[in-house]
Amino acid sequence: MSGTKPDILWAPHQVDRFVVCDSELSLYHVESTVNSELKAGSLRLSEDSAATLLSINSDTPYMKCVAWYLNYDPECLLAVGQANGRVVLTSLGQDHNSKFKDLIGKEFVPKHARQCNTLAWNPLDSNWLAAGLDKHRADFSVLIWDICSKYTPDIVPMEKVKLSAGETETTLLVTKPLYELGQNDACLSLCWLPRDQKLLLAGMHRNLAIFDLRNTSQKMFVNTKAVQGVTVDPYFHDRVASFYEGQVAIWDLRKFEKPVLTLTEQPKPLTKVAWCPTRTGLLATLTRDSNIIRLYDMQHTPTPIGDETEPTIIERSVQPCDNYIASFAWHPTSQNRMIVVTPNRTMSDFTVFERISLAWSPITSLMWACGRHLYECTEEENDNSLEKDIATKMRLRALSRYGLDTEQVWRNHILAGNEDPQLKSLWYTLHFMKQYTEDMDQKSPGNKGSLVYAGIKSIVKSSLGMVESSRHNWSGLDKQSDTQNLNEERILALQLCGWIKKGTDVDVGPFLNSLVQEGEWERAAAVALFNLDIRRAIQILNEGASSEKGDLNLNVVAMALSGYTDEKNSLWREMCSTLRLQLNNPYLCVMFAFLTSETGSYDGVLYENKVAVRDRVAFACKFLSDTQLNRYIEKLTNEMKEAGNLEGILLTGLTKDGVDLMESYVDRTGDVQTASYCMLQGSPLDVLKDERVQYWIENYRNLLDAWRFWHKRAEFDIHRSKLDPSSKPLAQVFVSCNFCGKSISYSCSTVPHQGRGFSQYGVSGSPTKSKVTSCPGCRKPLPRCALCLINMGTPVSSCPGSHSVTQDRMQWHDLGSQQPLPSASCLLGSGDPPTSASQVAGTIGFRPVALAGLELLNSSDPPASASQSAGITGMSHHAQPIFCNVLINRK
Amino acid sequence: MFVARSIAADHKDLIHDVSFDFHGRRMATCSSDQSVKVWDKSESGDWHCTASWKTHSGSVWRVTWAHPEFGQVLASCSFDRTAAVWEEIVGESNDKLRGQSHWVKRTTLVDSRTSVTDVKFAPKHMGLMLATCSADGIVRIYEAPDVMNLSQWSLQHEISCKLSCSCISWNPSSSRAHSPMIAVGSDDSSPNAMAKVQIFEYNENTRKYAKAETLMTVTDPVHDIAFAPNLGRSFHILAIATKDVRIFTLKPVRKELTSSGGPTKFEIHIVAQFDNHNSQVWRVSWNITGTVLASSGDDGCVRLWKANYMDNWKCTGILKGNGSPVNGSSQQGNSNPSLGSNIPSLQNSLNGSSAGS
C-alpha cells in the first residue's frame, strides 16, 4: 500500500460506507440505483449501485496502512500507520461532538522511527491496537497500544495547539505501548486470534509467531517464508491463511508445524488474501498486475485428527473489471459482495455468485439452485414472440390429438397448429396416399396399393418408356406446347400432388377453385397457366386483385400476362425474363419463367426452391420426358433427404428412402411425434420393421409417459395396433400377490398355451383348478370379492350376492376371461374419483408391479376404449400405495 | 418469455444439486449441510418439501432419481467417500398423515477412497444400474441384480480414468444400434494438457467398458457433462461445461465400415462453443427433447441455448442467478452508463455466436 496504489476498506458497521486510501482518505457512501436514477456527482459502481463521495481527509501523509476502528462509536475512526512508524487516529466522520473527540489526532510513537507495516484492532478489547513495524536493531517490532491510555508520564502533554497542516509535531503523543513484542525482528503482518483476546498471530521476518500477552516472554512459532497477510478464517478460528510471493499457505493452528495446504502457485506475487466474511471457506486472493480475483472454495471443514485426504478445493476466478485491480474488500454483511479498486481509483462493486446447479423438468420448466435458494423458471403460456421449442410443441400437439385423425388425414396438420408448411404438405400427401390406396384396392385388389405409399419416385420409375409427348393446344390462344401424354402413373402422380381429383377426369378445375377459396391466387394462377389455360390464370389474378385481402398489383401481373407473345425476340419476352426476378412471390416468378422458357428447358420452374415441391413435381410430370423426369425426381429426392424436408415424403413415400428422409428430419428437429405418426400410416409396407421407426415410436411413447399423458399413450397404442397389426400391446397390468409379492401372472406365463392363460383355470374345470383361488407362489388365497366374499378366480356362475346373478357377470372373479373387463376400470393414479360408479364392488389390495397402460392380465385383445387403457408407468411396489378399485356399474 | 420465482429451500448451506424425477413431479436437492430434501409438486404447481434427512457425513455433491419403474429411489454421493441408495417407504404412518414421506437407506457404496463426485442411474433399458465417479479417478458401475432388493448392489465394472473425475453422464439412447456408453469429465487442474473428457463404451464381446473416444480438444477442467436425450436421433449430442460451453455431436460411423467387435468409431464435431459466461461454466442441463441447453457460469447467470433450423446454436435467454432480470448493461459491472431498468428478463439472441462444425 504505497502512496500510489489505493487500498479499500468497508466500514465494519455502517455497511454502506467504504474508504479508499492512497495519499489521502476518501469516504464514500454506496447507494442502490435500482429504483432511482444516477445522481449527479456520484460514481457508478455496478449496474445497480453508485457511490457518492462524502469527505476527504488528507491530514495524515505518508500512510502505510490503515485499520478501521471496530466499535460502532465513534463512527469512522481510523488508525493510520505511517512511514515513520507512528500510528495516528483520524476520523472521517461529520460527527464532531462525540465524546470520543479527544481520540482524534492522537499519535502513538515508537522509540525508533521505521516503517509501520500493519495494524490490527483487537476484536474483543476494542481499544487495543497492534502495530507491526520494520526491524530496528534490537528494538521491538510489535507494539500494542491502548488508545484510551492516559498520556505517558515521562512526556509532558503539550497544550493542544492547532498546528498547520503538514507539520510533523502533533498534539497528543503516546510513546508507552501496552506491550512490546518481537524483539530483534521485523513484523510484516498481524492478526488477533478470535478465540482469545490475548493471542496475537504475527508474521515475522522468517516465521509465523503466536504471542500470548499473558506471558510475553514465550511465543509459539514456526519457521516459514509465508509470513505476509496473515488472516484468520472468520468461520473456523483455527484456520489461518498467509502468503509468500505467489503462494498461499493454509494453516491449522492445532497442528501448527506445517501448512495443511498450499494453494497452487501463481506466477506473479500476491498482494492480498482475504476470507469471505459471509460464507464459510471462501478465500479471495489477488496478484499484482492482474484483473482477476482468484477464489478458493474450501468446501470441507478440516478435522484435527489425521485426515490424509486433501480437502477438496474448488478454484475459481472472477474478473470484476477490465483494468488491473489494486485492492479489494469483502463487504462485511452482504452475501459474497466485494468492492474492488483499480490504480486509477475507479471502483466497482460486484457479487461473487455461487455455483448454480440446474435441472430441466420434463414439462419445460427450469429449476436452479443459487447459494441456498431455489428458483423455478417457467415458460409463459401465451407468449407468441418466440418460436416454441419442439418439446412444448409436441406436448400441445399431443393434447390436441395430433396424428390420430385417420379419416381426414390432412386435418392432422390443423391439429398440429396449422403453422408449419412442411407438416401441411406431409399430411396432405399422406391423405392423398391413403385415399388413392383405397381407390386402387377397390378397382383391382392387386399390389398397386402399396405402390402409392412408395411415393412418386417409384411410381414414375415404374412407368418408364411408356409415354410419348404430344402437342397440346393452349386454350384460347393460338399456340401449342409440348406436354406429355398422361398415362396412368402420371395421373396417379398428379393426383398425389393434389392437382387433380379422383377418377379418370384430368381436370384441375376443382383444385383451382379450392386454391382461390383459400386466397392463394398466385398459386392458382400458376397452376392454371401450367395447365395451359392463360385466360383462367388472368381471371384468377383479377379475382385476387378485387378481393378484400388481395393485392392490387395482381392486376398489373394479369396485364403483363395478357401481353404474352410467342415471338422469340419480342420486347415483352426480354422485359419479362429480366424483371421476373424482382417479383417477390415465387409463383408469379415461375409463371413468367415458364412463359419465357424455351421448350423443354424449364429449370426456372423446376429449381425454384420456394415453390412447393408438390407443384414442381406435378409440373415436371406434365412437361418432362421420362428420362428427364426420372433424373429430376431423383435429384429432388436426394435434395429433400439431405435437408430432411417433409415435403419430400411425396417423392419417397413411406419407403426406406422415406425413413432416411425422416431420419434427417428427426435429426434436425427432434420431432419424433410426427415421425411416429407418419410412419404408422405406411403400415402395409415394411417401414415399420425398420429399427429406426421402432426407435422413434419407443421414444415418443416414452415422452408421453414422462408427461404423464397416460390416455394419450393408450390412444397412441390403439392407433398403432390398428395400423400395424403386428404390434400388439404388451400385457399391461401385472398383479402381484399381497403376501409373497410374486406376480400372479408369473405362473401363467409358464403355461405352454399362453393364449388361453387363465381360462384353463376357472370355469372349465381344468386339473389345476385347485390353484385358482390361491397365489401360485405362496398358496395364500387370492383376495375376495368385497360383496360376496368369494375368492378371485372362482367360476362366475357361482357368485351369489347382491349383484344379480344373471346379468352381473362379475368377470373380475374370472381372471382368465379372454375379454378385457368392460366394467372394470382401474383408477391407478389417474386422479379421477370414481364418480360414475354405482357400486364399488371390491377394494383389492393388489399392487401392480410395473404398469404400462392398463389392460387386464393376459388379455390378448386390445382394449376397446381408451378409458380402459388409462395407464401409468412408474407406479410400483416401492412406493405410492395404489388401490385397485373394481367398479361394477352394470345395474 | 421465462419468468423466475423463488422457492424457500431452507437448506442451511449451499445447494449443490437439483434433480427432477422422470415425470418432473418430484424434485430432490442436496446441500453442504449434509442433507437431502425431497419436494413434491402440488396440483397448483407449488413445491412442498415432503422429506428432509441427513444423508451423509460430508457435503452431498449430487443426487439423482432412478426411473420410477424401479420405485421411488434416490442415489446420493458425498465428500464422505460414499454413495448411498435411498428408497421411499410406503405405508400408513404418522409421517404420511403430516404430508411427509419416509426414506430409508438401502445401501451404502463404500468402494471409493476419495470423495465421490457424481452418481447417475443408467438408462432404464439397462436395468437398475448405477455409476459413480470419484476424485481418485475411478468410475464404478454397480448393478442391482434383483430390482426388488435394493440393498444388494454388486460392483460390476471399475474403469480407471487416470484423472480425478468430476462428472459422468450416461448416453440415454435405448436404440439397439448404440451400445451402453458413459462419458466422464475431469476437473483436474494441474497444468498438463491432457484431454479431460473420455467416453467409454460397453463391448458385448469382452463384457467390459473400453475407451471409445477422448475429446482431445477439451484440456481445461470440466465441471459438468451431459448427453442430450437421444429422441430417435442418429447421433449423440454432448454438452460440456468447462471454461466455456461446448456442444459436440458424436455420429456413429456405420458398423459395416468398422471392423466388427472393436469399439464404435465416431465422427466428432464441435457444433458450438460459447464463452459468454466470461469464465468457468459450472453446469449444463438439457431439456427433455435435447433441443434447449441451459448452462450456468461464474457470471452468475443462467443462459439458454437453442439451435435454429440451420443447426446454428444461439443464446435464446439470459436469467440472473438470483432470479432478477438481466439489465441492459454488460455483465462486467463497471461504470457503464445506465441503460434504464425496464429491460425484460430475457433478451433474445443476445451475444449469440457459434463455431462452425
Coordinates of N, CA and C in Angstrom, one line a residue, chain B residues 157-308:
Chain B
H157 N -18.2 -53.0 -12.7 CA -17.1 -52.6 -13.5 C -16.3 -51.5 -12.7
E158 N -15.0 -51.5 -12.9 CA -14.2 -50.4 -12.4 C -13.4 -49.9 -13.6
I159 N -13.6 -48.6 -13.9 CA -12.9 -48.0 -15.0 C -12.0 -47.0 -14.5
S160 N -10.7 -47.1 -14.8 CA -9.8 -46.2 -14.3 C -9.6 -45.1 -15.4
C161 N -9.7 -43.8 -14.9 CA -9.6 -42.7 -15.9 C -8.3 -42.0 -15.8
K162 N -7.4 -42.3 -14.8 CA -6.1 -41.7 -14.6 C -6.2 -40.2 -14.1
L163 N -7.4 -39.7 -14.2 CA -7.5 -38.3 -13.8 C -8.7 -38.2 -12.8
S164 N -8.5 -37.2 -11.9 CA -9.6 -37.0 -10.9 C -10.9 -36.7 -11.7
C165 N -12.0 -37.5 -11.4 CA -13.2 -37.3 -12.1 C -14.2 -36.4 -11.4
S166 N -14.9 -35.6 -12.2 CA -15.8 -34.6 -11.6 C -17.2 -34.9 -12.0
C167 N -17.5 -35.6 -13.1 CA -18.8 -35.7 -13.6 C -18.9 -36.8 -14.6
I168 N -20.1 -37.5 -14.6 CA -20.3 -38.5 -15.6 C -21.7 -38.3 -16.2
S169 N -21.9 -38.9 -17.3 CA -23.2 -38.9 -18.0 C -23.4 -40.1 -18.8
W170 N -24.5 -40.8 -18.6 CA -24.8 -42.0 -19.4 C -25.4 -41.5 -20.7
N171 N -25.1 -42.2 -21.8 CA -25.8 -42.0 -23.0 C -27.2 -42.5 -22.9
P172 N -28.2 -41.7 -23.0 CA -29.6 -42.2 -22.8 C -30.2 -43.0 -23.9
S173 N -29.5 -43.1 -25.0 CA -30.1 -43.8 -26.2 C -30.4 -45.2 -25.8
S174 N -31.6 -45.7 -26.1 CA -32.0 -47.0 -25.9 C -32.1 -47.8 -27.2
S175 N -31.6 -47.2 -28.2 CA -31.6 -47.9 -29.5 C -30.6 -49.1 -29.4
R176 N -31.0 -50.2 -30.1 CA -30.1 -51.4 -30.1 C -28.8 -51.1 -30.9
A177 N -28.9 -50.1 -31.7 CA -27.8 -49.8 -32.5 C -26.6 -49.2 -31.7
H178 N -27.0 -48.6 -30.5 CA -26.0 -48.0 -29.7 C -25.7 -48.8 -28.5
S179 N -24.5 -49.1 -28.3 CA -24.1 -49.9 -27.0 C -24.1 -48.9 -25.9
P180 N -24.2 -49.4 -24.7 CA -24.2 -48.5 -23.5 C -22.9 -47.7 -23.5
M181 N -23.0 -46.5 -23.1 CA -21.9 -45.6 -23.2 C -21.9 -44.6 -22.1
I182 N -20.8 -44.2 -21.6 CA -20.7 -43.3 -20.5 C -19.6 -42.3 -20.7
A183 N -19.9 -41.0 -20.5 CA -18.8 -40.0 -20.7 C -18.4 -39.5 -19.3
V184 N -17.1 -39.3 -19.2 CA -16.5 -38.9 -17.9 C -15.8 -37.6 -18.1
G185 N -16.0 -36.7 -17.2 CA -15.2 -35.4 -17.3 C -14.3 -35.3 -16.0
S186 N -13.2 -34.6 -16.2 CA -12.3 -34.4 -15.1 C -12.1 -33.0 -14.8
D187 N -12.0 -32.6 -13.6 CA -11.7 -31.2 -13.2 C -10.3 -31.1 -12.7
D188 N -9.4 -32.0 -13.1 CA -8.0 -32.0 -12.7 C -7.4 -30.6 -13.2
S189 N -6.9 -29.8 -12.3 CA -6.5 -28.5 -12.7 C -5.0 -28.4 -12.9
S190 N -4.3 -29.5 -12.8 CA -2.8 -29.4 -13.0 C -2.6 -29.0 -14.4
P191 N -1.4 -28.3 -14.6 CA -1.3 -27.7 -15.9 C -1.0 -28.6 -17.1
N192 N -0.9 -29.9 -16.9 CA -0.7 -30.8 -18.0 C -1.9 -30.7 -19.0
A193 N -1.6 -30.7 -20.2 CA -2.7 -30.5 -21.2 C -3.3 -31.8 -21.6
M194 N -3.8 -32.6 -20.7 CA -4.4 -33.9 -21.0 C -5.9 -33.6 -21.4
A195 N -6.4 -34.5 -22.2 CA -7.8 -34.4 -22.5 C -8.6 -34.7 -21.3
K196 N -9.7 -33.9 -21.1 CA -10.4 -34.0 -19.8 C -11.7 -34.8 -20.0
V197 N -12.1 -35.1 -21.2 CA -13.3 -35.9 -21.4 C -13.0 -37.2 -22.1
Q198 N -13.5 -38.3 -21.4 CA -13.3 -39.6 -22.0 C -14.6 -40.3 -22.1
I199 N -14.8 -41.0 -23.2 CA -16.0 -41.7 -23.4 C -15.8 -43.2 -23.4
F200 N -16.5 -43.9 -22.6 CA -16.3 -45.4 -22.5 C -17.5 -46.1 -23.1
E201 N -17.3 -47.2 -23.8 CA -18.4 -47.9 -24.4 C -18.3 -49.4 -23.9
Y202 N -19.5 -50.0 -23.8 CA -19.6 -51.4 -23.4 C -19.3 -52.3 -24.6
N203 N -18.5 -53.2 -24.4 CA -18.2 -54.1 -25.5 C -18.9 -55.4 -25.2
E204 N -19.8 -55.8 -26.1 CA -20.6 -57.1 -25.8 C -19.6 -58.3 -25.8
N205 N -18.6 -58.3 -26.5 CA -17.8 -59.5 -26.6 C -16.9 -59.7 -25.4
T206 N -16.2 -58.6 -25.0 CA -15.4 -58.7 -23.8 C -16.1 -58.5 -22.5
R207 N -17.3 -58.0 -22.6 CA -18.1 -57.6 -21.5 C -17.4 -56.6 -20.6
K208 N -16.8 -55.7 -21.2 CA -16.1 -54.7 -20.4 C -16.3 -53.3 -21.0
Y209 N -16.1 -52.3 -20.3 CA -16.1 -51.0 -20.8 C -14.7 -50.6 -21.4
A210 N -14.7 -50.2 -22.6 CA -13.4 -49.8 -23.1 C -13.5 -48.4 -23.6
K211 N -12.4 -47.7 -23.7 CA -12.4 -46.3 -24.1 C -12.8 -46.2 -25.6
A212 N -13.8 -45.5 -25.9 CA -14.2 -45.3 -27.3 C -13.6 -44.1 -27.9
E213 N -13.6 -43.0 -27.1 CA -13.2 -41.7 -27.6 C -12.6 -40.9 -26.5
T214 N -11.7 -40.0 -26.8 CA -11.2 -39.0 -25.9 C -11.3 -37.7 -26.7
L215 N -11.9 -36.7 -26.0 CA -12.1 -35.4 -26.7 C -10.8 -34.6 -26.5
M216 N -9.9 -34.7 -27.4 CA -8.6 -34.1 -27.3 C -8.7 -32.6 -27.1
T217 N -9.7 -32.0 -27.6 CA -9.7 -30.5 -27.7 C -10.1 -29.9 -26.3
V218 N -10.6 -30.8 -25.4 CA -11.0 -30.2 -24.1 C -9.9 -30.5 -23.1
T219 N -9.1 -29.4 -22.8 CA -8.0 -29.6 -22.0 C -8.1 -28.9 -20.6
D220 N -9.1 -28.0 -20.5 CA -9.4 -27.3 -19.3 C -10.3 -28.1 -18.4
P221 N -10.2 -27.8 -17.1 CA -11.0 -28.6 -16.2 C -12.5 -28.6 -16.6
V222 N -13.1 -29.8 -16.5 CA -14.5 -30.0 -16.9 C -15.3 -30.1 -15.6
H223 N -16.4 -29.3 -15.5 CA -17.2 -29.3 -14.3 C -18.5 -30.0 -14.5
D224 N -19.0 -30.1 -15.7 CA -20.2 -30.9 -15.9 C -20.3 -31.4 -17.3
I225 N -21.0 -32.5 -17.5 CA -21.1 -33.1 -18.8 C -22.5 -33.7 -18.9
A226 N -23.1 -33.6 -20.1 CA -24.4 -34.1 -20.2 C -24.7 -34.5 -21.6
F227 N -25.1 -35.8 -21.8 CA -25.6 -36.2 -23.1 C -27.1 -35.7 -23.2
A228 N -27.4 -35.3 -24.4 CA -28.8 -34.9 -24.6 C -29.7 -36.1 -24.7
P229 N -31.0 -36.0 -24.3 CA -31.9 -37.1 -24.6 C -31.9 -37.4 -26.1
N230 N -31.8 -38.7 -26.4 CA -31.5 -39.0 -27.8 C -32.7 -38.8 -28.7
L231 N -33.8 -39.2 -28.3 CA -35.1 -38.9 -29.0 C -35.0 -39.3 -30.5
G232 N -34.4 -40.5 -30.7 CA -34.5 -41.0 -32.1 C -33.5 -40.4 -33.0
R233 N -32.6 -39.6 -32.6 CA -31.6 -39.1 -33.5 C -30.6 -40.1 -33.8
S234 N -30.0 -39.9 -34.9 CA -29.0 -40.9 -35.4 C -27.6 -40.7 -34.7
F235 N -27.5 -39.5 -34.1 CA -26.2 -39.2 -33.5 C -26.5 -38.8 -32.0
H236 N -25.4 -38.6 -31.3 CA -25.5 -38.2 -29.9 C -25.0 -36.8 -29.8
I237 N -25.6 -36.1 -28.8 CA -25.2 -34.7 -28.5 C -24.6 -34.7 -27.1
L238 N -23.5 -34.0 -27.0 CA -22.8 -34.0 -25.7 C -22.5 -32.5 -25.3
A239 N -23.0 -32.1 -24.2 CA -22.7 -30.7 -23.8 C -21.6 -30.8 -22.7
I240 N -20.7 -29.9 -22.7 CA -19.6 -29.9 -21.7 C -19.5 -28.5 -21.1
A241 N -19.4 -28.5 -19.8 CA -19.1 -27.2 -19.1 C -17.7 -27.2 -18.7
T242 N -16.9 -26.4 -19.3 CA -15.5 -26.2 -18.9 C -15.3 -24.7 -18.8
K243 N -14.3 -24.1 -19.4 CA -14.1 -22.7 -19.3 C -15.1 -22.0 -20.2
D244 N -15.7 -22.8 -21.1 CA -16.8 -22.3 -21.9 C -17.9 -23.4 -22.1
V245 N -19.0 -23.1 -22.7 CA -19.9 -24.1 -23.0 C -19.6 -24.7 -24.4
R246 N -19.5 -26.0 -24.4 CA -19.2 -26.6 -25.7 C -20.3 -27.7 -26.0
I247 N -20.6 -27.8 -27.2 CA -21.6 -28.8 -27.7 C -20.9 -29.6 -28.8
F248 N -20.9 -30.9 -28.5 CA -20.3 -31.8 -29.5 C -21.4 -32.7 -30.1
T249 N -21.2 -33.1 -31.3 CA -22.1 -34.2 -31.8 C -21.2 -35.4 -32.1
L250 N -21.7 -36.6 -31.7 CA -20.9 -37.8 -32.0 C -21.8 -38.7 -32.9
K251 N -21.4 -38.8 -34.1 CA -22.1 -39.6 -35.1 C -21.4 -40.9 -35.2
P252 N -22.1 -42.0 -34.9 CA -21.5 -43.3 -35.1 C -21.2 -43.6 -36.5
V253 N -20.1 -44.0 -36.8 CA -19.7 -44.5 -38.2 C -20.4 -45.8 -38.3
R254 N -21.0 -46.0 -39.5 CA -21.8 -47.3 -39.6 C -21.0 -48.5 -39.4
K255 N -21.6 -49.4 -38.7 CA -20.9 -50.6 -38.3 C -20.1 -51.3 -39.4
E256 N -20.8 -51.4 -40.6 CA -20.2 -52.2 -41.7 C -18.8 -51.7 -42.0
L257 N -18.6 -50.4 -41.8 CA -17.3 -49.8 -42.2 C -16.2 -50.1 -41.2
T258 N -16.6 -50.3 -40.0 CA -15.6 -50.5 -39.0 C -15.4 -52.0 -38.8
S259 N -14.3 -52.4 -38.3 CA -14.1 -53.8 -38.0 C -15.0 -54.2 -36.9
S260 N -15.6 -55.3 -37.0 CA -16.6 -55.7 -36.1 C -15.9 -56.1 -34.8
G261 N -16.6 -55.9 -33.7 CA -16.1 -56.3 -32.4 C -15.3 -55.1 -31.7
G262 N -14.7 -54.3 -32.4 CA -14.0 -53.2 -31.8 C -15.0 -52.1 -31.3
P263 N -14.4 -51.1 -30.7 CA -15.3 -50.0 -30.2 C -15.9 -49.2 -31.4
T264 N -17.1 -48.7 -31.2 CA -17.7 -47.9 -32.3 C -16.8 -46.7 -32.6
K265 N -16.7 -46.4 -33.8 CA -15.9 -45.2 -34.2 C -17.0 -44.0 -34.3
F266 N -16.5 -42.9 -34.0 CA -17.5 -41.7 -34.1 C -16.8 -40.6 -34.9
E267 N -17.7 -40.0 -35.6 CA -17.3 -38.7 -36.2 C -17.7 -37.6 -35.2
I268 N -16.7 -36.9 -34.7 CA -17.0 -36.0 -33.7 C -16.8 -34.6 -34.2
H269 N -17.9 -33.8 -34.0 CA -17.8 -32.4 -34.4 C -18.1 -31.5 -33.3
I270 N -17.5 -30.4 -33.2 CA -17.9 -29.4 -32.2 C -18.9 -28.5 -32.9
V271 N -20.1 -28.4 -32.5 CA -21.1 -27.6 -33.2 C -21.3 -26.2 -32.5
A272 N -20.8 -26.1 -31.3 CA -21.0 -24.7 -30.7 C -20.0 -24.6 -29.6
Q273 N -19.6 -23.4 -29.4 CA -18.6 -23.1 -28.3 C -18.9 -21.6 -27.9
F274 N -19.3 -21.5 -26.6 CA -19.6 -20.1 -26.2 C -18.9 -19.7 -25.0
D275 N -18.3 -18.5 -25.0 CA -17.6 -18.1 -23.8 C -18.3 -16.9 -23.1
N276 N -19.6 -16.9 -23.3 CA -20.4 -15.7 -22.8 C -20.5 -15.7 -21.3
H277 N -20.2 -16.8 -20.7 CA -20.2 -16.8 -19.2 C -18.9 -16.1 -18.7
N278 N -18.0 -15.7 -19.6 CA -16.8 -15.0 -19.2 C -15.8 -15.8 -18.5
S279 N -16.2 -16.7 -17.7 CA -15.2 -17.6 -17.0 C -15.8 -19.0 -16.9
Q280 N -15.5 -19.6 -15.8 CA -15.9 -21.0 -15.7 C -17.4 -21.2 -15.9
V281 N -17.8 -22.3 -16.5 CA -19.1 -22.8 -16.6 C -19.3 -23.9 -15.7
W282 N -20.3 -23.9 -14.9 CA -20.4 -24.9 -13.8 C -21.3 -26.0 -14.2
R283 N -22.5 -25.7 -14.8 CA -23.4 -26.8 -15.0 C -24.0 -26.7 -16.4
V284 N -24.4 -27.8 -17.0 CA -25.2 -27.8 -18.2 C -26.3 -28.8 -18.0
S285 N -27.5 -28.5 -18.6 CA -28.6 -29.4 -18.5 C -29.5 -29.3 -19.8
W286 N -29.9 -30.4 -20.3 CA -30.7 -30.5 -21.5 C -32.2 -30.5 -21.1
N287 N -33.0 -30.0 -22.0 CA -34.5 -30.2 -21.8 C -34.8 -31.6 -22.3
I288 N -36.1 -31.9 -22.2 CA -36.5 -33.3 -22.4 C -36.3 -33.8 -23.9
T289 N -36.3 -32.8 -24.8 CA -36.1 -33.2 -26.2 C -34.6 -33.0 -26.6
G290 N -33.8 -32.5 -25.8 CA -32.4 -32.3 -26.2 C -32.3 -31.2 -27.2
T291 N -33.2 -30.2 -27.1 CA -33.2 -29.1 -28.1 C -32.8 -27.8 -27.4
V292 N -33.0 -27.7 -26.1 CA -32.6 -26.5 -25.5 C -31.6 -26.9 -24.4
L293 N -30.5 -26.1 -24.3 CA -29.5 -26.4 -23.3 C -29.5 -25.2 -22.3
A294 N -29.4 -25.5 -21.0 CA -29.3 -24.4 -20.1 C -27.9 -24.6 -19.5
S295 N -27.2 -23.4 -19.2 CA -25.9 -23.5 -18.6 C -25.8 -22.4 -17.6
S296 N -25.0 -22.7 -16.6 CA -24.8 -21.7 -15.5 C -23.3 -21.5 -15.4
G297 N -22.9 -20.2 -15.1 CA -21.5 -20.0 -15.0 C -21.1 -18.9 -14.0
D298 N -19.8 -18.6 -14.0 CA -19.3 -17.7 -13.0 C -19.8 -16.3 -13.1
D299 N -20.5 -15.9 -14.2 CA -21.1 -14.6 -14.2 C -22.4 -14.6 -13.5
G300 N -22.7 -15.7 -12.8 CA -24.0 -15.7 -12.0 C -25.2 -15.7 -12.8
C301 N -25.1 -16.1 -14.1 CA -26.3 -16.1 -15.0 C -26.6 -17.5 -15.4
V302 N -27.8 -17.7 -15.7 CA -28.3 -19.0 -16.4 C -28.5 -18.6 -17.9
R303 N -28.0 -19.3 -18.8 CA -28.2 -19.0 -20.2 C -28.8 -20.2 -20.9
L304 N -29.7 -19.8 -21.8 CA -30.3 -20.9 -22.6 C -29.8 -20.9 -24.0
W305 N -29.6 -22.0 -24.5 CA -29.0 -22.1 -25.9 C -29.9 -23.0 -26.7
K306 N -30.1 -22.7 -28.0 CA -31.0 -23.4 -28.8 C -30.5 -23.3 -30.2
A307 N -30.7 -24.4 -31.0 CA -30.2 -24.4 -32.4 C -31.3 -24.0 -33.3
N308 N -31.0 -23.3 -34.3 CA -32.1 -23.0 -35.3 C -32.1 -24.1 -36.3

